[in-house]
Coordinates of C-alpha atoms in Angstrom, one line a residue:
M1 CA 0.0 0.0 0.0
L2 CA 1.3 3.5 -0.9
S3 CA 2.3 5.8 1.9
L4 CA 0.9 9.4 1.7
N5 CA 4.3 10.7 0.5
E6 CA 4.3 8.1 -2.3
L7 CA 0.6 8.8 -3.1
W8 CA 1.3 12.5 -3.6
F9 CA 4.3 11.9 -5.6
V10 CA 2.2 9.8 -7.9
L11 CA -0.6 12.4 -8.0
I12 CA 1.9 15.1 -9.0
A13 CA 3.3 12.8 -11.7
V14 CA -0.3 12.2 -13.0
L15 CA -1.0 16.0 -13.0
F16 CA 2.1 16.7 -15.1
I17 CA 1.4 13.8 -17.4
G18 CA -2.1 15.2 -17.9
F19 CA -0.7 18.6 -18.6
F20 CA 1.7 17.6 -21.2
F21 CA -0.8 15.3 -22.9
L22 CA -3.6 17.9 -23.0
E23 CA -1.7 21.2 -23.2
G24 CA 0.9 19.5 -25.5
F25 CA -1.5 19.5 -28.4
D26 CA -2.5 23.1 -27.6
F27 CA 1.2 24.1 -27.8
G28 CA 1.5 22.2 -31.1
V29 CA -1.6 23.9 -32.7
G30 CA -0.2 27.3 -31.5
M31 CA 3.0 26.6 -33.3
E32 CA 1.2 25.4 -36.4
T33 CA -0.5 28.8 -36.9
Q34 CA 2.8 30.2 -38.3
F35 CA 3.6 27.7 -41.0
L36 CA 0.7 25.2 -41.5
A37 CA -2.0 27.9 -42.1
K38 CA -1.9 29.5 -45.5
N39 CA -4.1 32.5 -44.7
D40 CA -5.9 34.2 -41.9
T41 CA -9.0 32.1 -42.2
E42 CA -7.0 28.9 -41.7
R43 CA -5.2 30.5 -38.9
R44 CA -8.4 31.3 -37.2
V45 CA -9.7 27.8 -37.7
L46 CA -6.6 26.4 -36.0
I47 CA -7.1 28.8 -33.0
N48 CA -10.8 28.0 -32.8
S49 CA -10.0 24.3 -32.7
I50 CA -8.4 24.7 -29.3
G51 CA -10.5 27.7 -28.2
P52 CA -12.8 25.7 -25.8
F53 CA -9.9 23.7 -24.3
W54 CA -6.6 25.6 -23.9
D55 CA -7.4 27.5 -20.6
A56 CA -8.8 24.4 -18.9
N57 CA -5.7 22.4 -20.0
E58 CA -3.4 24.9 -18.4
V59 CA -5.2 24.2 -15.0
W60 CA -3.3 20.9 -14.9
L61 CA 0.0 22.8 -14.6
L62 CA -1.4 25.2 -11.9
T63 CA -2.8 22.2 -10.0
G64 CA 0.5 20.3 -10.3
A65 CA 2.5 23.3 -9.0
G66 CA -0.1 23.8 -6.2
A67 CA 0.1 20.1 -5.2
M68 CA 3.9 20.4 -5.1
F69 CA 3.7 23.4 -2.9
A70 CA 1.3 21.8 -0.4
A71 CA 2.7 18.2 -0.4
F72 CA 6.4 18.9 -0.9
P73 CA 7.1 22.5 0.2
N74 CA 10.9 22.0 0.2
W75 CA 10.8 20.7 -3.3
Y76 CA 8.7 23.7 -4.4
A77 CA 10.9 26.2 -2.6
T78 CA 14.1 24.8 -4.1
L79 CA 12.6 24.4 -7.6
F80 CA 11.0 27.8 -7.9
S81 CA 13.8 29.8 -6.4
G82 CA 16.5 27.9 -8.4
F83 CA 14.6 28.1 -11.7
Y84 CA 13.2 31.6 -11.2
I85 CA 14.3 33.0 -14.5
P86 CA 13.1 30.1 -16.8
F87 CA 9.7 30.1 -15.0
V88 CA 9.3 33.9 -15.4
F89 CA 9.8 33.6 -19.1
A90 CA 7.5 30.6 -19.3
L91 CA 4.8 32.4 -17.4
L92 CA 5.1 35.6 -19.5
A93 CA 4.9 33.4 -22.7
L94 CA 1.7 31.8 -21.4
I95 CA 0.2 35.1 -20.5
A96 CA 1.0 36.6 -23.9
R97 CA -0.5 33.6 -25.6
G98 CA -3.7 33.8 -23.6
V99 CA -4.1 37.5 -24.3
A100 CA -3.4 37.0 -28.0
F101 CA -6.2 34.4 -28.3
E102 CA -8.6 37.1 -27.0
F103 CA -7.2 40.2 -28.7
R104 CA -6.2 39.2 -32.2
G105 CA -9.7 39.3 -33.5
K106 CA -10.6 42.7 -32.0
R107 CA -9.2 44.8 -34.9
D108 CA -9.2 44.2 -38.6
S109 CA -5.5 45.2 -39.0
L110 CA -2.8 43.1 -40.6
A111 CA -0.1 44.5 -38.3
W112 CA -2.3 44.0 -35.2
K113 CA -3.0 40.3 -36.1
R114 CA 0.6 39.6 -37.0
T115 CA 1.8 40.9 -33.6
W116 CA -0.6 38.7 -31.7
D117 CA 0.1 35.7 -34.0
A118 CA 3.8 36.1 -33.0
C119 CA 2.7 36.0 -29.4
I120 CA 0.7 32.8 -30.0
F121 CA 3.7 31.2 -31.7
F122 CA 6.3 32.1 -29.0
G123 CA 3.8 31.5 -26.3
S124 CA 3.4 28.0 -27.6
F125 CA 7.1 27.3 -28.2
L126 CA 8.8 28.6 -25.1
P127 CA 6.8 26.9 -22.3
P128 CA 7.3 23.3 -23.5
F129 CA 10.9 24.0 -24.3
L130 CA 11.6 25.6 -20.9
L131 CA 9.6 23.0 -18.9
A132 CA 11.5 20.2 -20.7
V133 CA 14.8 21.9 -19.8
V134 CA 13.7 22.0 -16.1
F135 CA 12.6 18.4 -16.0
A136 CA 15.8 17.2 -17.8
S137 CA 17.8 19.1 -15.2
F138 CA 16.0 17.2 -12.5
I139 CA 17.4 13.9 -13.5
K140 CA 20.8 15.2 -14.7
G141 CA 21.5 16.7 -11.3
L142 CA 21.9 20.3 -10.0
P143 CA 24.2 21.9 -7.4
I144 CA 21.9 21.6 -4.3
D145 CA 23.6 21.9 -0.9
G146 CA 22.7 20.5 2.5
D147 CA 20.3 23.3 3.2
M148 CA 18.3 22.5 0.1
Q149 CA 19.5 25.6 -1.6
M150 CA 20.2 25.4 -5.3
Y151 CA 23.1 27.5 -6.7
A152 CA 22.9 26.7 -10.4
G153 CA 24.8 28.6 -13.0
F154 CA 23.7 29.1 -16.6
F155 CA 25.4 26.0 -17.9
D156 CA 24.0 23.9 -15.1
I157 CA 20.6 24.5 -16.5
V158 CA 21.3 25.1 -20.2
N159 CA 23.5 22.4 -21.7
V160 CA 23.5 19.9 -24.5
Y161 CA 21.4 17.4 -22.6
T162 CA 18.7 19.8 -21.5
V163 CA 18.6 21.6 -24.8
V164 CA 18.1 18.3 -26.7
A165 CA 15.3 17.5 -24.2
G166 CA 13.7 20.9 -24.9
I167 CA 13.8 20.5 -28.7
T168 CA 12.5 17.0 -28.5
V169 CA 9.5 18.0 -26.4
V170 CA 8.7 20.9 -28.7
L171 CA 8.8 18.7 -31.7
L172 CA 6.7 16.1 -30.0
C173 CA 4.1 18.7 -29.0
L174 CA 4.1 19.9 -32.7
V175 CA 3.4 16.3 -34.0
H176 CA 0.8 15.8 -31.2
G177 CA -0.9 19.1 -32.2
L178 CA -0.9 18.2 -35.9
M179 CA -2.8 15.0 -35.1
F180 CA -5.2 17.0 -33.0
T181 CA -5.7 19.3 -36.0
T182 CA -6.6 16.2 -38.1
L183 CA -9.4 15.4 -35.6
R184 CA -10.8 19.0 -35.5
T185 CA -10.6 20.2 -39.1
V186 CA -11.6 19.1 -42.6
G187 CA -10.5 19.3 -46.1
D188 CA -7.0 20.5 -47.3
L189 CA -6.0 21.8 -43.9
Q190 CA -6.6 18.3 -42.4
V191 CA -4.6 16.6 -45.2
R192 CA -1.7 19.0 -44.8
A193 CA -1.6 18.5 -41.1
R194 CA -1.4 14.7 -41.5
K195 CA 1.3 14.9 -44.1
L196 CA 3.4 17.3 -42.1
A197 CA 3.1 15.0 -39.0
Q198 CA 4.4 12.1 -41.0
K199 CA 7.4 14.1 -42.3
L200 CA 8.3 15.1 -38.7
L201 CA 8.3 11.6 -37.4
F202 CA 11.8 10.9 -38.7
P203 CA 13.6 13.9 -37.0
L204 CA 11.5 13.2 -33.9
A205 CA 12.6 9.6 -33.8
A206 CA 16.2 10.7 -34.1
L207 CA 15.8 13.2 -31.2
L208 CA 14.0 10.6 -29.0
V209 CA 16.8 8.0 -29.6
A210 CA 19.5 10.6 -28.9
F211 CA 17.8 11.7 -25.7
V212 CA 17.4 8.1 -24.4
I213 CA 21.1 7.4 -25.2
M214 CA 22.2 10.6 -23.5
T215 CA 20.1 9.8 -20.5
Y216 CA 21.7 6.4 -20.2
Y217 CA 25.2 7.8 -20.2
M218 CA 24.7 11.2 -18.5
T219 CA 22.4 10.3 -15.6
D220 CA 22.0 7.5 -13.1
V221 CA 18.3 6.8 -13.7
F222 CA 18.9 3.6 -15.6
E223 CA 21.1 2.4 -12.7
Q224 CA 18.2 3.2 -10.3
R225 CA 15.2 2.0 -12.3
G226 CA 16.7 0.2 -15.2
A227 CA 14.2 -2.6 -15.6
L228 CA 11.2 -0.5 -15.4
L229 CA 12.6 2.2 -17.6
L230 CA 13.4 -0.4 -20.2
V231 CA 9.8 -1.4 -20.2
L232 CA 8.7 2.2 -20.7
V233 CA 11.2 2.7 -23.5
I234 CA 9.9 -0.4 -25.3
L235 CA 6.3 0.8 -24.8
G236 CA 7.3 4.2 -26.1
I237 CA 8.9 2.7 -29.2
A238 CA 5.7 0.6 -29.9
A239 CA 3.5 3.7 -29.5
F240 CA 5.7 5.7 -31.8
V241 CA 5.7 3.1 -34.5
L242 CA 1.9 2.7 -34.2
S243 CA 1.4 6.4 -34.5
G244 CA 3.2 6.3 -37.9
Y245 CA 1.2 3.3 -39.0
F246 CA -2.1 4.9 -38.1
M247 CA -1.1 8.1 -39.9
T248 CA -0.5 6.2 -43.1
K249 CA -3.9 4.5 -42.7
K250 CA -5.6 7.9 -41.9
K251 CA -6.8 6.6 -38.6
D252 CA -6.3 10.0 -37.0
S253 CA -7.9 9.3 -33.6
W254 CA -5.6 6.3 -33.0
A255 CA -2.6 8.2 -34.2
F256 CA -3.4 11.0 -31.9
G257 CA -3.7 8.5 -29.0
M258 CA -0.3 7.1 -29.8
T259 CA 1.5 10.4 -30.0
G260 CA -0.2 11.2 -26.7
A261 CA 1.0 7.9 -25.3
V262 CA 4.6 8.8 -26.3
M263 CA 4.2 12.1 -24.5
A264 CA 2.8 10.4 -21.4
L265 CA 5.4 7.7 -21.3
S266 CA 8.2 10.3 -21.6
V267 CA 6.9 12.3 -18.7
L268 CA 6.3 9.1 -16.7
S269 CA 9.9 8.0 -17.3
I270 CA 11.2 11.2 -15.7
F271 CA 9.2 10.6 -12.5
V272 CA 10.1 6.8 -12.5
G273 CA 13.7 7.7 -12.8
L274 CA 13.6 10.2 -10.0
F275 CA 11.7 8.2 -7.4
P276 CA 12.1 8.3 -4.4
R277 CA 14.0 11.5 -5.2
V278 CA 12.4 14.7 -6.4
M279 CA 15.6 16.6 -7.2
I280 CA 19.1 15.2 -7.5
S281 CA 22.1 17.0 -6.1
S282 CA 25.2 17.0 -8.2
I283 CA 27.3 17.9 -5.1
D284 CA 26.5 15.0 -2.9
E285 CA 23.8 12.3 -3.1
A286 CA 23.2 12.9 0.6
F287 CA 21.8 16.3 -0.4
N288 CA 19.2 14.9 -2.7
L289 CA 15.6 16.0 -2.1
T290 CA 13.4 13.0 -1.6
I291 CA 9.7 12.4 -1.0
T292 CA 10.6 12.1 2.7
N293 CA 12.8 15.1 3.5
A294 CA 10.9 17.5 1.1
A295 CA 7.4 16.5 2.3
S296 CA 4.8 18.2 4.5
G297 CA 3.7 16.6 7.8
Q298 CA 1.5 13.5 7.8
Y299 CA -1.5 15.4 9.1
S300 CA -1.3 17.9 6.2
L301 CA -0.9 15.2 3.7
K302 CA -3.9 13.3 5.1
V303 CA -6.2 16.4 5.0
M304 CA -5.0 17.2 1.5
S305 CA -5.7 13.6 0.4
I306 CA -9.3 13.8 1.6
V307 CA -9.9 17.1 -0.1
A308 CA -8.3 16.1 -3.4
L309 CA -10.2 12.8 -3.6
T310 CA -13.4 14.6 -3.0
L311 CA -13.0 17.3 -5.6
L312 CA -11.1 15.4 -8.3
P313 CA -14.2 13.6 -9.7
F314 CA -15.9 16.9 -10.3
V315 CA -12.9 18.4 -12.1
L316 CA -12.4 15.4 -14.3
G317 CA -16.2 15.3 -15.0
Y318 CA -16.2 18.9 -16.1
Q319 CA -13.3 18.4 -18.5
I320 CA -14.8 15.2 -20.0
W321 CA -18.1 17.1 -20.5
S322 CA -16.4 20.1 -22.2
Y323 CA -14.6 17.8 -24.7
F324 CA -17.9 16.0 -25.4
I325 CA -19.8 19.3 -26.0
F326 CA -17.1 20.7 -28.3
H327 CA -16.2 17.5 -30.1
K328 CA -17.4 18.7 -33.6
R329 CA -14.9 19.7 -36.3
V330 CA -14.2 23.3 -37.0
H331 CA -15.1 24.6 -40.5
E332 CA -13.8 27.6 -42.3
K333 CA -17.3 29.0 -42.7
E334 CA -17.6 29.4 -38.9
H335 CA -16.7 32.9 -37.8
L336 CA -15.7 32.7 -34.2
E337 CA -14.0 35.7 -32.5
Y338 CA -10.5 34.4 -31.9

């Protein structure tokens, strides 16, 4: 049976998996607006395709950070103080993207729309890149001392390993978003989205393989959880191959599920490799933050568990309902104000 510390580690992992799965296709669609759409009408169609979902999908990130703050305050404090600058840029990018969704249709001006379209693109590119850099830094190790203080320099955070992770996640989000576009659009836009997703599978495969190899040699996660991580890698390969197969067969819903599975398995692998640690110290393993020394008291965890299990069904029910209500495809003849 899971202890409360383990339970909350699992819940936080689930929240971040949900965020990357759901918001991942939002990020992908946001990036598509700059090079898949041929005109303003198609750009509006792409934005409208995620219009009912993007803000609710971001809640998973807020909830994950909130759960981290409540369940593992030492983890939260070390993380957010050490990664202050990347998180500020990610937050500003998310804010700019959200504002752009609402403002780009308020004026019929080319310069006006291009400005907000740029905000949508960079607001969809920067957050997955920066968050991937942060998560990759978790497993690579960071200079954390015995007082749980992180003193990371620029190259402790931005290096070959973390940059490869960032580019990989961005490209994975793009492919995931393209498959979401095939589910939400019709006609030529749908066909082009599917073809572009197929073309991007090869560079994405190369990046994923490179990241796995680098993880094997540059971190200790395979030493800690080698057998389980091997299973996850095999499942990821199977999901990736199936995504390509379903794309060629034009079974878009299955292909979307498989790209989502690759995303989910990738995030799951990070948390599996970390456990029972939450942040790894590159100074001394005795300074690692774990689910024990970074956690709140047992009474706090117990109260939080009761509240979370009470409210979670309502939150999930609402999201399932919203996806059901807005499941129809978006057509160019629809003029929604986005």
